[in-house]
Short mmCIF file of the C-alpha atoms (twelve columns), coordinates in Angstrom:
data_MODEL
# 
_entry.id   MODEL 
# 
loop_
_atom_site.group_PDB 
_atom_site.id 
_atom_site.type_symbol 
_atom_site.label_atom_id 
_atom_site.label_alt_id 
_atom_site.label_comp_id 
_atom_site.label_asym_id 
_atom_site.label_seq_id 
_atom_site.Cartn_x 
_atom_site.Cartn_y 
_atom_site.Cartn_z 
_atom_site.pdbx_PDB_model_num 
ATOM 1   C CA . MET A 1   98.830  136.832 129.770 1 
ATOM 2   C CA . SER A 2   98.366  133.079 130.035 1 
ATOM 3   C CA . ASN A 3   99.776  130.815 127.310 1 
ATOM 4   C CA . LYS A 4   97.325  128.013 128.084 1 
ATOM 5   C CA . PRO A 5   95.165  128.272 124.919 1 
ATOM 6   C CA . GLN A 6   98.272  128.045 122.753 1 
ATOM 7   C CA . ALA A 7   99.570  125.106 124.800 1 
ATOM 8   C CA . TRP A 8   96.264  123.260 124.437 1 
ATOM 9   C CA . ARG A 9   96.252  123.902 120.686 1 
ATOM 10  C CA . ILE A 10  99.772  122.494 120.511 1 
ATOM 11  C CA . ALA A 11  98.654  119.465 122.535 1 
ATOM 12  C CA . GLY A 12  95.708  118.948 120.207 1 
ATOM 13  C CA . LEU A 13  98.066  118.971 117.239 1 
ATOM 14  C CA . VAL A 14  100.959 117.067 118.810 1 
ATOM 15  C CA . LEU A 15  98.942  114.061 119.967 1 
ATOM 16  C CA . PRO A 16  97.585  113.162 116.505 1 
ATOM 17  C CA . LEU A 17  101.074 113.712 115.076 1 
ATOM 18  C CA . LEU A 18  102.476 111.305 117.651 1 
ATOM 19  C CA . LEU A 19  99.983  108.712 116.423 1 
ATOM 20  C CA . VAL A 20  101.052 109.274 112.813 1 
ATOM 21  C CA . LEU A 21  104.704 109.124 113.808 1 
ATOM 22  C CA . SER A 22  104.125 105.856 115.630 1 
ATOM 23  C CA . VAL A 23  102.815 104.289 112.421 1 
ATOM 24  C CA . TYR A 24  105.974 105.396 110.610 1 
ATOM 25  C CA . LEU A 25  108.166 104.003 113.338 1 
ATOM 26  C CA . LEU A 26  106.622 100.568 112.916 1 
ATOM 27  C CA . ALA A 27  108.472 100.270 109.623 1 
ATOM 28  C CA . ARG A 28  111.872 100.858 111.170 1 
ATOM 29  C CA . ALA A 29  113.806 97.690  111.856 1 
ATOM 30  C CA . GLN A 30  115.178 97.243  115.353 1 
ATOM 31  C CA . ARG A 31  118.778 96.008  115.364 1 
ATOM 32  C CA . PRO A 32  119.956 95.193  118.897 1 
ATOM 33  C CA . LEU A 33  123.537 96.298  119.368 1 
ATOM 34  C CA . ALA A 34  124.121 95.122  122.925 1 
ATOM 35  C CA . SER A 35  124.879 91.687  124.313 1 
ATOM 36  C CA . PRO A 36  122.063 89.124  124.633 1 
ATOM 37  C CA . ALA A 37  120.722 88.415  128.101 1 
ATOM 38  C CA . VAL A 38  122.108 85.163  129.496 1 
ATOM 39  C CA . ALA A 39  120.479 82.960  132.117 1 
ATOM 40  C CA . SER A 40  122.488 81.690  135.079 1 
ATOM 41  C CA . GLU A 41  122.796 78.272  133.401 1 
ATOM 42  C CA . GLY A 42  124.463 79.910  130.420 1 
ATOM 43  C CA . VAL A 43  121.420 79.562  128.142 1 
ATOM 44  C CA . SER A 44  120.708 82.605  126.002 1 
ATOM 45  C CA . GLN A 45  117.478 84.409  126.911 1 
ATOM 46  C CA . PRO A 46  115.357 86.833  124.875 1 
ATOM 47  C CA . GLY A 47  116.392 90.456  125.085 1 
ATOM 48  C CA . ARG A 48  119.536 92.532  125.111 1 
ATOM 49  C CA . ILE A 49  121.315 94.138  128.058 1 
ATOM 50  C CA . VAL A 50  121.445 97.900  127.409 1 
ATOM 51  C CA . ASN A 51  122.632 101.019 129.223 1 
ATOM 52  C CA . GLU A 52  119.551 103.208 128.802 1 
ATOM 53  C CA . VAL A 53  115.842 103.088 128.068 1 
ATOM 54  C CA . GLY A 54  114.044 104.447 125.007 1 
ATOM 55  C CA . SER A 55  112.993 108.052 124.495 1 
ATOM 56  C CA . GLY A 56  109.251 107.638 123.931 1 
ATOM 57  C CA . ALA A 57  108.100 106.355 127.328 1 
ATOM 58  C CA . TRP A 58  104.406 105.536 126.872 1 
ATOM 59  C CA . CYS A 59  103.571 103.180 129.773 1 
ATOM 60  C CA . ILE A 60  105.061 101.954 133.072 1 
ATOM 61  C CA . HIS A 61  104.280 98.813  135.077 1 
ATOM 62  C CA . GLN A 62  105.687 97.348  138.299 1 
ATOM 63  C CA . ASP A 63  105.174 93.609  138.686 1 
ATOM 64  C CA . PRO A 64  104.571 91.743  141.995 1 
ATOM 65  C CA . ASP A 65  108.325 91.089  142.326 1 
ATOM 66  C CA . GLY A 66  109.076 94.816  142.199 1 
ATOM 67  C CA . VAL A 67  110.560 94.693  138.701 1 
ATOM 68  C CA . TYR A 68  109.764 97.706  136.494 1 
ATOM 69  C CA . TRP A 69  108.615 97.390  132.897 1 
ATOM 70  C CA . LEU A 70  108.638 100.287 130.464 1 
ATOM 71  C CA . GLY A 71  106.913 100.404 127.081 1 
ATOM 72  C CA . CYS A 72  108.306 102.775 124.463 1 
ATOM 73  C CA . THR A 73  106.910 103.976 121.145 1 
ATOM 74  C CA . GLU A 74  109.891 102.978 119.016 1 
ATOM 75  C CA . SER A 75  112.251 100.749 120.941 1 
ATOM 76  C CA . GLY A 76  109.966 98.092  122.412 1 
ATOM 77  C CA . LEU A 77  109.842 96.792  125.978 1 
ATOM 78  C CA . PHE A 78  112.357 97.387  128.775 1 
ATOM 79  C CA . ARG A 79  112.808 95.370  131.964 1 
ATOM 80  C CA . ILE A 80  114.424 97.315  134.816 1 
ATOM 81  C CA . ALA A 81  115.669 95.143  137.676 1 
ATOM 82  C CA . GLY A 82  118.061 96.979  139.953 1 
ATOM 83  C CA . GLN A 83  120.832 98.383  137.762 1 
ATOM 84  C CA . GLU A 84  120.235 95.915  134.927 1 
ATOM 85  C CA . ILE A 85  118.166 97.021  131.946 1 
ATOM 86  C CA . THR A 86  116.997 94.488  129.361 1 
ATOM 87  C CA . ASN A 87  115.440 95.529  126.057 1 
ATOM 88  C CA . TYR A 88  112.995 93.298  124.138 1 
ATOM 89  C CA . THR A 89  111.967 93.979  120.547 1 
ATOM 90  C CA . GLU A 90  110.368 92.237  117.581 1 
ATOM 91  C CA . ALA A 91  113.648 90.373  117.147 1 
ATOM 92  C CA . ASP A 92  112.868 88.583  120.433 1 
ATOM 93  C CA . GLY A 93  109.279 87.725  119.501 1 
ATOM 94  C CA . LEU A 94  107.526 90.868  120.761 1 
ATOM 95  C CA . ALA A 95  104.491 91.599  118.572 1 
ATOM 96  C CA . GLY A 96  105.629 95.149  117.809 1 
ATOM 97  C CA . ASN A 97  108.202 97.732  118.820 1 
ATOM 98  C CA . ASN A 98  105.566 100.405 119.487 1 
ATOM 99  C CA . VAL A 99  104.359 99.393  122.969 1 
ATOM 100 C CA . ARG A 100 101.145 100.980 124.286 1 
ATOM 101 C CA . GLY A 101 100.281 99.001  127.416 1 
ATOM 102 C CA . ILE A 102 101.703 96.575  129.992 1 
ATOM 103 C CA . THR A 103 99.726  94.641  132.597 1 
ATOM 104 C CA . GLY A 104 99.783  91.342  134.455 1 
ATOM 105 C CA . ASP A 105 97.991  88.357  132.943 1 
ATOM 106 C CA . GLY A 106 96.756  86.996  136.287 1 
ATOM 107 C CA . SER A 107 99.133  84.031  136.156 1 
ATOM 108 C CA . GLY A 108 102.488 85.666  136.801 1 
ATOM 109 C CA . GLY A 109 103.143 86.694  133.212 1 
ATOM 110 C CA . LEU A 110 102.729 89.925  131.295 1 
ATOM 111 C CA . LEU A 111 100.406 91.130  128.563 1 
ATOM 112 C CA . ILE A 112 102.039 93.702  126.290 1 
ATOM 113 C CA . THR A 113 99.869  95.620  123.846 1 
ATOM 114 C CA . THR A 114 101.501 97.042  120.739 1 
ATOM 115 C CA . THR A 115 100.272 98.651  117.558 1 
ATOM 116 C CA . ARG A 116 100.921 95.303  115.854 1 
ATOM 117 C CA . GLY A 117 99.127  93.065  118.313 1 
ATOM 118 C CA . LEU A 118 99.205  91.568  121.789 1 
ATOM 119 C CA . SER A 119 102.103 89.585  123.225 1 
ATOM 120 C CA . ARG A 120 102.031 87.388  126.304 1 
ATOM 121 C CA . PHE A 121 105.384 87.003  128.081 1 
ATOM 122 C CA . ASP A 122 105.999 84.216  130.588 1 
ATOM 123 C CA . GLY A 123 109.477 85.415  131.533 1 
ATOM 124 C CA . GLN A 124 111.131 83.190  128.944 1 
ATOM 125 C CA . ASN A 125 109.180 83.491  125.713 1 
ATOM 126 C CA . PHE A 126 106.732 85.743  123.906 1 
ATOM 127 C CA . SER A 127 103.571 84.376  122.331 1 
ATOM 128 C CA . LEU A 128 101.201 86.268  120.053 1 
ATOM 129 C CA . LEU A 129 97.509  86.277  120.984 1 
ATOM 130 C CA . GLU A 130 95.137  86.704  118.052 1 
ATOM 131 C CA . PRO A 131 91.800  88.334  118.955 1 
ATOM 132 C CA . VAL A 132 88.514  86.511  118.484 1 
ATOM 133 C CA . ASP A 133 85.943  88.980  117.153 1 
ATOM 134 C CA . TYR A 134 82.755  88.927  119.258 1 
ATOM 135 C CA . GLY A 135 81.312  91.997  117.531 1 
ATOM 136 C CA . GLN A 136 78.584  93.450  119.757 1 
ATOM 137 C CA . ASP A 137 77.866  90.120  121.445 1 
ATOM 138 C CA . TRP A 138 78.336  91.246  125.056 1 
ATOM 139 C CA . GLY A 139 75.496  89.074  126.352 1 
ATOM 140 C CA . THR A 140 77.665  86.232  127.637 1 
ATOM 141 C CA . LEU A 141 80.081  88.578  129.420 1 
ATOM 142 C CA . LYS A 142 79.835  90.054  132.885 1 
ATOM 143 C CA . PRO A 143 82.287  92.449  134.542 1 
ATOM 144 C CA . GLY A 144 84.583  90.543  136.877 1 
ATOM 145 C CA . PRO A 145 87.878  90.958  138.742 1 
ATOM 146 C CA . LYS A 146 89.693  88.302  136.681 1 
ATOM 147 C CA . GLN A 147 89.038  90.035  133.395 1 
ATOM 148 C CA . VAL A 148 91.895  92.040  131.905 1 
ATOM 149 C CA . TRP A 149 90.805  94.852  129.592 1 
ATOM 150 C CA . LEU A 150 93.194  95.966  126.879 1 
ATOM 151 C CA . ILE A 151 93.555  98.437  124.017 1 
ATOM 152 C CA . LEU A 152 95.795  97.266  121.197 1 
ATOM 153 C CA . ASP A 153 96.230  100.746 119.707 1 
ATOM 154 C CA . PRO A 154 94.632  103.699 121.529 1 
ATOM 155 C CA . ALA A 155 91.950  105.590 119.564 1 
ATOM 156 C CA . ARG A 156 92.254  103.208 116.603 1 
ATOM 157 C CA . ASN A 157 90.824  99.896  117.794 1 
ATOM 158 C CA . ASN A 158 87.968  98.337  119.720 1 
ATOM 159 C CA . PRO A 159 88.271  97.276  123.362 1 
ATOM 160 C CA . CYS A 160 89.679  93.812  123.975 1 
ATOM 161 C CA . LEU A 161 89.191  91.424  126.878 1 
ATOM 162 C CA . PHE A 162 91.620  88.729  128.036 1 
ATOM 163 C CA . ASP A 163 89.786  86.002  129.969 1 
ATOM 164 C CA . GLY A 164 92.848  84.025  131.014 1 
ATOM 165 C CA . ASP A 165 93.071  82.010  127.815 1 
ATOM 166 C CA . SER A 166 91.667  83.949  124.880 1 
ATOM 167 C CA . LEU A 167 91.737  87.512  123.614 1 
ATOM 168 C CA . ILE A 168 88.250  88.749  122.758 1 
ATOM 169 C CA . SER A 169 87.673  91.790  120.547 1 
ATOM 170 C CA . LEU A 170 84.414  93.640  121.193 1 
ATOM 171 C CA . HIS A 171 82.571  96.525  119.580 1 
ATOM 172 C CA . LEU A 172 80.871  99.266  121.555 1 
ATOM 173 C CA . PRO A 173 77.291  99.945  120.486 1 
ATOM 174 C CA . PRO A 174 76.769  103.144 118.476 1 
ATOM 175 C CA . ALA A 175 77.229  106.289 120.567 1 
ATOM 176 C CA . PRO A 176 74.491  108.934 120.671 1 
ATOM 177 C CA . GLY A 177 76.443  111.419 118.539 1 
ATOM 178 C CA . LEU A 178 78.179  109.034 116.145 1 
ATOM 179 C CA . GLU A 179 76.159  109.593 112.971 1 
ATOM 180 C CA . ASP A 180 76.050  113.364 113.437 1 
ATOM 181 C CA . TYR A 181 79.805  113.444 114.022 1 
ATOM 182 C CA . ARG A 182 80.479  111.519 110.830 1 
ATOM 183 C CA . ARG A 183 78.219  113.822 108.827 1 
ATOM 184 C CA . ARG A 184 80.116  116.856 110.117 1 
ATOM 185 C CA . ASN A 185 83.509  115.203 109.604 1 
ATOM 186 C CA . PRO A 186 83.221  113.042 106.463 1 
ATOM 187 C CA . ASN A 187 86.962  112.625 105.837 1 
ATOM 188 C CA . LEU A 188 88.174  111.429 109.212 1 
ATOM 189 C CA . GLY A 189 91.477  109.626 109.347 1 
ATOM 190 C CA . TYR A 190 90.536  107.881 112.590 1 
ATOM 191 C CA . ASP A 191 87.573  106.209 114.276 1 
ATOM 192 C CA . PRO A 192 85.737  108.718 116.532 1 
ATOM 193 C CA . ALA A 193 84.562  105.743 118.612 1 
ATOM 194 C CA . GLY A 194 88.105  104.363 118.923 1 
ATOM 195 C CA . VAL A 195 88.936  103.657 122.562 1 
ATOM 196 C CA . TYR A 196 91.657  105.661 124.321 1 
ATOM 197 C CA . THR A 197 91.254  104.343 127.847 1 
ATOM 198 C CA . ILE A 198 89.505  101.574 129.802 1 
ATOM 199 C CA . TYR A 199 88.888  101.850 133.534 1 
ATOM 200 C CA . ARG A 200 87.162  99.576  136.057 1 
ATOM 201 C CA . ASP A 201 85.633  101.407 139.019 1 
ATOM 202 C CA . ARG A 202 85.203  100.083 142.547 1 
ATOM 203 C CA . ALA A 203 81.620  98.998  141.874 1 
ATOM 204 C CA . GLY A 204 82.836  96.775  139.032 1 
ATOM 205 C CA . ASN A 205 81.564  98.933  136.175 1 
ATOM 206 C CA . VAL A 206 83.809  99.174  133.124 1 
ATOM 207 C CA . TRP A 207 84.350  102.604 131.547 1 
ATOM 208 C CA . PHE A 208 85.501  103.334 128.005 1 
ATOM 209 C CA . GLY A 209 86.880  106.713 126.944 1 
ATOM 210 C CA . THR A 210 86.624  107.355 123.203 1 
ATOM 211 C CA . ALA A 211 88.484  109.583 120.772 1 
ATOM 212 C CA . SER A 212 85.615  111.989 120.055 1 
ATOM 213 C CA . LEU A 213 82.312  110.645 121.422 1 
ATOM 214 C CA . GLY A 214 82.800  110.871 125.182 1 
ATOM 215 C CA . ALA A 215 82.668  108.135 127.803 1 
ATOM 216 C CA . CYS A 216 80.645  104.943 128.047 1 
ATOM 217 C CA . ARG A 217 79.874  102.959 131.219 1 
ATOM 218 C CA . TRP A 218 79.049  99.256  131.005 1 
ATOM 219 C CA . ASP A 219 77.491  97.736  134.122 1 
ATOM 220 C CA . GLY A 220 77.094  94.237  132.687 1 
ATOM 221 C CA . ARG A 221 73.572  94.961  131.453 1 
ATOM 222 C CA . GLU A 222 73.528  98.229  129.551 1 
ATOM 223 C CA . PHE A 223 75.781  100.895 128.072 1 
ATOM 224 C CA . SER A 224 75.264  104.456 129.283 1 
ATOM 225 C CA . TRP A 225 76.937  107.501 127.784 1 
ATOM 226 C CA . LEU A 226 78.400  110.841 128.828 1 
ATOM 227 C CA . TYR A 227 79.413  113.574 126.423 1 
ATOM 228 C CA . GLU A 228 80.575  117.080 127.260 1 
ATOM 229 C CA . ASP A 229 82.500  118.974 124.623 1 
ATOM 230 C CA . GLU A 230 85.094  120.367 127.046 1 
ATOM 231 C CA . LEU A 231 86.100  116.837 128.044 1 
ATOM 232 C CA . VAL A 232 87.067  115.970 124.472 1 
ATOM 233 C CA . ASN A 233 88.004  119.289 122.836 1 
ATOM 234 C CA . THR A 234 90.305  121.898 124.357 1 
ATOM 235 C CA . PRO A 235 89.314  125.591 124.566 1 
ATOM 236 C CA . ALA A 236 91.812  126.383 121.790 1 
ATOM 237 C CA . GLY A 237 90.135  123.924 119.443 1 
ATOM 238 C CA . GLY A 238 92.412  120.891 119.581 1 
ATOM 239 C CA . ASN A 239 90.948  117.418 120.008 1 
ATOM 240 C CA . PHE A 240 92.384  115.875 123.176 1 
ATOM 241 C CA . GLY A 241 90.168  112.809 123.229 1 
ATOM 242 C CA . LEU A 242 88.828  111.232 126.389 1 
ATOM 243 C CA . ARG A 243 92.136  109.849 127.629 1 
ATOM 244 C CA . SER A 244 91.717  109.389 131.363 1 
ATOM 245 C CA . ILE A 245 88.985  108.287 133.781 1 
ATOM 246 C CA . PHE A 246 89.711  107.863 137.479 1 
ATOM 247 C CA . GLU A 247 87.634  107.280 140.619 1 
ATOM 248 C CA . ASP A 248 89.157  108.937 143.680 1 
ATOM 249 C CA . ARG A 249 88.942  107.523 147.186 1 
ATOM 250 C CA . ASP A 250 85.806  109.620 147.850 1 
ATOM 251 C CA . GLY A 251 83.981  107.982 144.949 1 
ATOM 252 C CA . ALA A 252 84.104  111.013 142.650 1 
ATOM 253 C CA . PHE A 253 85.358  110.689 139.074 1 
ATOM 254 C CA . TRP A 254 88.051  112.797 137.433 1 
ATOM 255 C CA . ILE A 255 87.673  112.803 133.662 1 
ATOM 256 C CA . CYS A 256 90.219  114.390 131.320 1 
ATOM 257 C CA . ASN A 257 90.577  117.815 132.912 1 
ATOM 258 C CA . THR A 258 91.012  119.402 136.322 1 
ATOM 259 C CA . ARG A 259 87.985  121.719 136.330 1 
ATOM 260 C CA . GLN A 260 85.471  119.360 137.903 1 
ATOM 261 C CA . ARG A 261 84.756  115.976 139.402 1 
ATOM 262 C CA . PHE A 262 81.660  113.929 138.627 1 
ATOM 263 C CA . GLU A 263 79.294  112.035 140.902 1 
ATOM 264 C CA . PHE A 264 77.325  109.453 138.923 1 
ATOM 265 C CA . SER A 265 74.036  107.824 139.753 1 
ATOM 266 C CA . ALA A 266 73.848  104.050 139.430 1 
ATOM 267 C CA . GLU A 267 70.689  104.543 137.380 1 
ATOM 268 C CA . ALA A 268 70.812  106.121 133.920 1 
ATOM 269 C CA . ARG A 269 68.136  108.056 132.032 1 
ATOM 270 C CA . LEU A 270 66.736  107.339 128.585 1 
ATOM 271 C CA . GLU A 271 67.058  110.163 126.077 1 
ATOM 272 C CA . ALA A 272 66.442  109.991 122.314 1 
ATOM 273 C CA . GLY A 273 66.715  106.210 122.430 1 
ATOM 274 C CA . PHE A 274 70.063  106.154 124.246 1 
ATOM 275 C CA . SER A 275 70.920  105.468 127.863 1 
ATOM 276 C CA . GLN A 276 72.563  108.624 129.244 1 
ATOM 277 C CA . LEU A 277 74.483  108.850 132.515 1 
ATOM 278 C CA . ALA A 278 72.897  110.891 135.283 1 
ATOM 279 C CA . TYR A 279 75.424  112.944 137.231 1 
ATOM 280 C CA . SER A 280 76.238  116.046 139.206 1 
ATOM 281 C CA . LYS A 281 79.429  118.093 139.183 1 
ATOM 282 C CA . LEU A 282 81.755  119.013 142.027 1 
ATOM 283 C CA . PRO A 283 84.704  121.418 141.920 1 
ATOM 284 C CA . GLY A 284 87.973  119.863 140.771 1 
ATOM 285 C CA . LEU A 285 91.290  121.492 141.581 1 
ATOM 286 C CA . PRO A 286 91.252  124.928 143.224 1 
ATOM 287 C CA . ASP A 287 91.637  127.824 140.771 1 
ATOM 288 C CA . ALA A 288 90.602  125.728 137.782 1 
ATOM 289 C CA . GLY A 289 87.228  127.308 137.024 1 
ATOM 290 C CA . THR A 290 88.130  129.200 133.838 1 
ATOM 291 C CA . ASP A 291 90.082  128.372 130.704 1 
ATOM 292 C CA . ASN A 292 92.989  130.614 131.731 1 
ATOM 293 C CA . ALA A 293 93.010  129.601 135.398 1 
ATOM 294 C CA . ASP A 294 96.391  128.577 136.798 1 
ATOM 295 C CA . ASN A 295 95.257  125.083 137.751 1 
ATOM 296 C CA . PHE A 296 93.168  124.201 134.706 1 
ATOM 297 C CA . SER A 297 94.726  121.572 132.465 1 
ATOM 298 C CA . TYR A 298 94.050  118.304 130.677 1 
ATOM 299 C CA . PHE A 299 95.631  115.099 131.926 1 
ATOM 300 C CA . ALA A 300 96.479  111.848 130.162 1 
ATOM 301 C CA . SER A 301 97.134  109.817 133.320 1 
ATOM 302 C CA . VAL A 302 96.299  110.038 137.026 1 
ATOM 303 C CA . THR A 303 96.952  108.034 140.171 1 
ATOM 304 C CA . GLN A 304 96.277  108.466 143.891 1 
ATOM 305 C CA . ASP A 305 98.205  107.563 147.036 1 
ATOM 306 C CA . PRO A 306 96.472  105.864 149.985 1 
ATOM 307 C CA . ASP A 307 96.559  109.195 151.868 1 
ATOM 308 C CA . GLY A 308 94.571  110.875 149.091 1 
ATOM 309 C CA . THR A 309 97.439  112.657 147.352 1 
ATOM 310 C CA . MET A 310 96.811  112.773 143.608 1 
ATOM 311 C CA . TRP A 311 99.347  112.813 140.784 1 
ATOM 312 C CA . LEU A 312 98.346  113.946 137.297 1 
ATOM 313 C CA . ALA A 313 100.298 113.792 134.019 1 
ATOM 314 C CA . CYS A 314 99.229  117.083 132.429 1 
ATOM 315 C CA . GLY A 315 100.872 116.966 129.012 1 
ATOM 316 C CA . THR A 316 103.132 119.952 128.376 1 
ATOM 317 C CA . ASP A 317 102.168 121.354 131.797 1 
ATOM 318 C CA . GLY A 318 104.200 118.601 133.492 1 
ATOM 319 C CA . VAL A 319 103.221 116.506 136.510 1 
ATOM 320 C CA . TRP A 320 100.925 117.996 139.151 1 
ATOM 321 C CA . GLN A 321 100.624 116.865 142.743 1 
ATOM 322 C CA . TYR A 322 97.380  117.672 144.571 1 
ATOM 323 C CA . ALA A 323 97.419  117.254 148.348 1 
ATOM 324 C CA . ALA A 324 95.680  118.970 151.268 1 
ATOM 325 C CA . GLY A 325 93.947  121.412 148.936 1 
ATOM 326 C CA . LYS A 326 97.186  122.613 147.304 1 
ATOM 327 C CA . VAL A 327 98.687  122.015 143.871 1 
ATOM 328 C CA . HIS A 328 102.430 121.539 143.363 1 
ATOM 329 C CA . LYS A 329 103.746 121.471 139.793 1 
ATOM 330 C CA . TYR A 330 106.785 119.670 138.394 1 
ATOM 331 C CA . PRO A 331 107.805 120.936 134.926 1 
ATOM 332 C CA . ILE A 332 109.405 118.233 132.792 1 
ATOM 333 C CA . CYS A 333 112.250 119.051 130.368 1 
ATOM 334 C CA . ASN A 334 111.003 122.511 129.373 1 
ATOM 335 C CA . GLY A 335 107.575 121.359 128.270 1 
ATOM 336 C CA . ALA A 336 108.080 117.730 127.266 1 
ATOM 337 C CA . PHE A 337 104.718 115.980 126.907 1 
ATOM 338 C CA . THR A 338 104.049 113.841 129.990 1 
ATOM 339 C CA . MET A 339 102.204 110.697 128.904 1 
ATOM 340 C CA . THR A 340 101.972 108.746 132.144 1 
ATOM 341 C CA . VAL A 341 102.577 108.979 135.886 1 
ATOM 342 C CA . GLN A 342 103.020 105.949 138.143 1 
ATOM 343 C CA . ARG A 343 103.622 105.536 141.880 1 
ATOM 344 C CA . ASP A 344 105.615 102.460 142.834 1 
ATOM 345 C CA . LYS A 345 105.498 100.305 145.960 1 
ATOM 346 C CA . ALA A 346 108.266 102.344 147.581 1 
ATOM 347 C CA . GLY A 347 106.385 105.611 147.081 1 
ATOM 348 C CA . ARG A 348 108.508 106.874 144.184 1 
ATOM 349 C CA . THR A 349 106.880 108.809 141.365 1 
ATOM 350 C CA . TRP A 350 107.757 107.748 137.814 1 
ATOM 351 C CA . VAL A 351 106.997 109.887 134.776 1 
ATOM 352 C CA . GLY A 352 106.987 108.836 131.124 1 
ATOM 353 C CA . THR A 353 107.372 111.492 128.423 1 
ATOM 354 C CA . GLY A 354 106.835 111.362 124.690 1 
ATOM 355 C CA . GLU A 355 110.187 112.905 123.778 1 
ATOM 356 C CA . HIS A 356 112.612 112.567 126.674 1 
ATOM 357 C CA . GLY A 357 112.033 109.107 128.080 1 
ATOM 358 C CA . LEU A 358 111.599 108.089 131.700 1 
ATOM 359 C CA . HIS A 359 112.032 110.358 134.734 1 
ATOM 360 C CA . TRP A 360 111.404 110.130 138.448 1 
ATOM 361 C CA . ILE A 361 110.666 112.773 141.054 1 
ATOM 362 C CA . ASP A 362 113.222 113.145 143.844 1 
ATOM 363 C CA . GLY A 363 111.945 115.735 146.319 1 
ATOM 364 C CA . ASP A 364 111.420 118.878 144.254 1 
ATOM 365 C CA . ALA A 365 113.682 117.694 141.433 1 
ATOM 366 C CA . VAL A 366 112.723 115.794 138.294 1 
ATOM 367 C CA . VAL A 367 115.571 113.401 137.496 1 
ATOM 368 C CA . PRO A 368 116.143 111.555 134.188 1 
ATOM 369 C CA . PHE A 369 116.203 107.809 134.739 1 
ATOM 370 C CA . GLY A 370 119.551 106.019 134.705 1 
ATOM 371 C CA . PRO A 371 120.785 102.581 135.786 1 
ATOM 372 C CA . ASP A 372 121.746 104.018 139.182 1 
ATOM 373 C CA . SER A 373 118.276 105.509 139.834 1 
ATOM 374 C CA . LEU A 374 117.304 102.454 141.895 1 
# 
């Protein structure tokens, strides 16, 4: 008998607990024990040279120079350049030690989102960017390639936009099911409209995945919504949240689970005063049509190679590779929760887990990261 319903229930319980744990971890002081990084001129630089990365690997980024950056839920930011690992924490000016996102700022620097705010890093110093609250004033904004969308704390905050100089905090308009959801759940400890993920598709639309109210597409003019219960809530009853949206090379969208893909119309339909997305469904992975099917799972992260091969971080189900109509599964540390999967410029697959840190896939083996991994 399949153990999937139990696994999904565990996932639905574990993810909120991870959020609670992350709040607790914010109070723990970080005391670097290793030597400070030193520039070639002998001037001390931010950070500490360490021998290993942190255990809660939440996000991975490779910059244009090929340097890897890892964000962890307790131990801050790690720079991985060859065999040298540098750790940055609040002691170095990082906004918080619970890192949730890393991306380029468009000018050669980094933007690092934490549960305590956003840091900009120019390679030498960290600066804190305070958000300017625009409320629901989206009228002066248009989707564009130079915009960098950010989430300061997934499922707890509004979407933010970095325009090259300023950090703008925005509020999504009310979702179709918001008031009903609050009536049914009056004692929520989180915002059901809190944003888990932001994704820009090839047409330039910006998508927002929320904790409990589905997905929203902004085309620069209007907000259109999609809600299906199975995208947010698992069959066993746990709330997964809408954590991942991805457009594949065929133009179909994968949202949260492997059962189906979506094809969306550019035009939306008006229903009960709300703009609703018009769409059709296509099959997702093979053998994913039922709740107990071998290839049905929820994923928190997904990426695709130029040849069409897909990689999905499927929580306690590990990392799945989908190529040429077949699914290959890589279990991670006896059920460790896989948070993110990233393909680098050399074609290596990197995996971040909530409990056991960073791994990479070497052939059929999943290898814990170490200084000699590169």
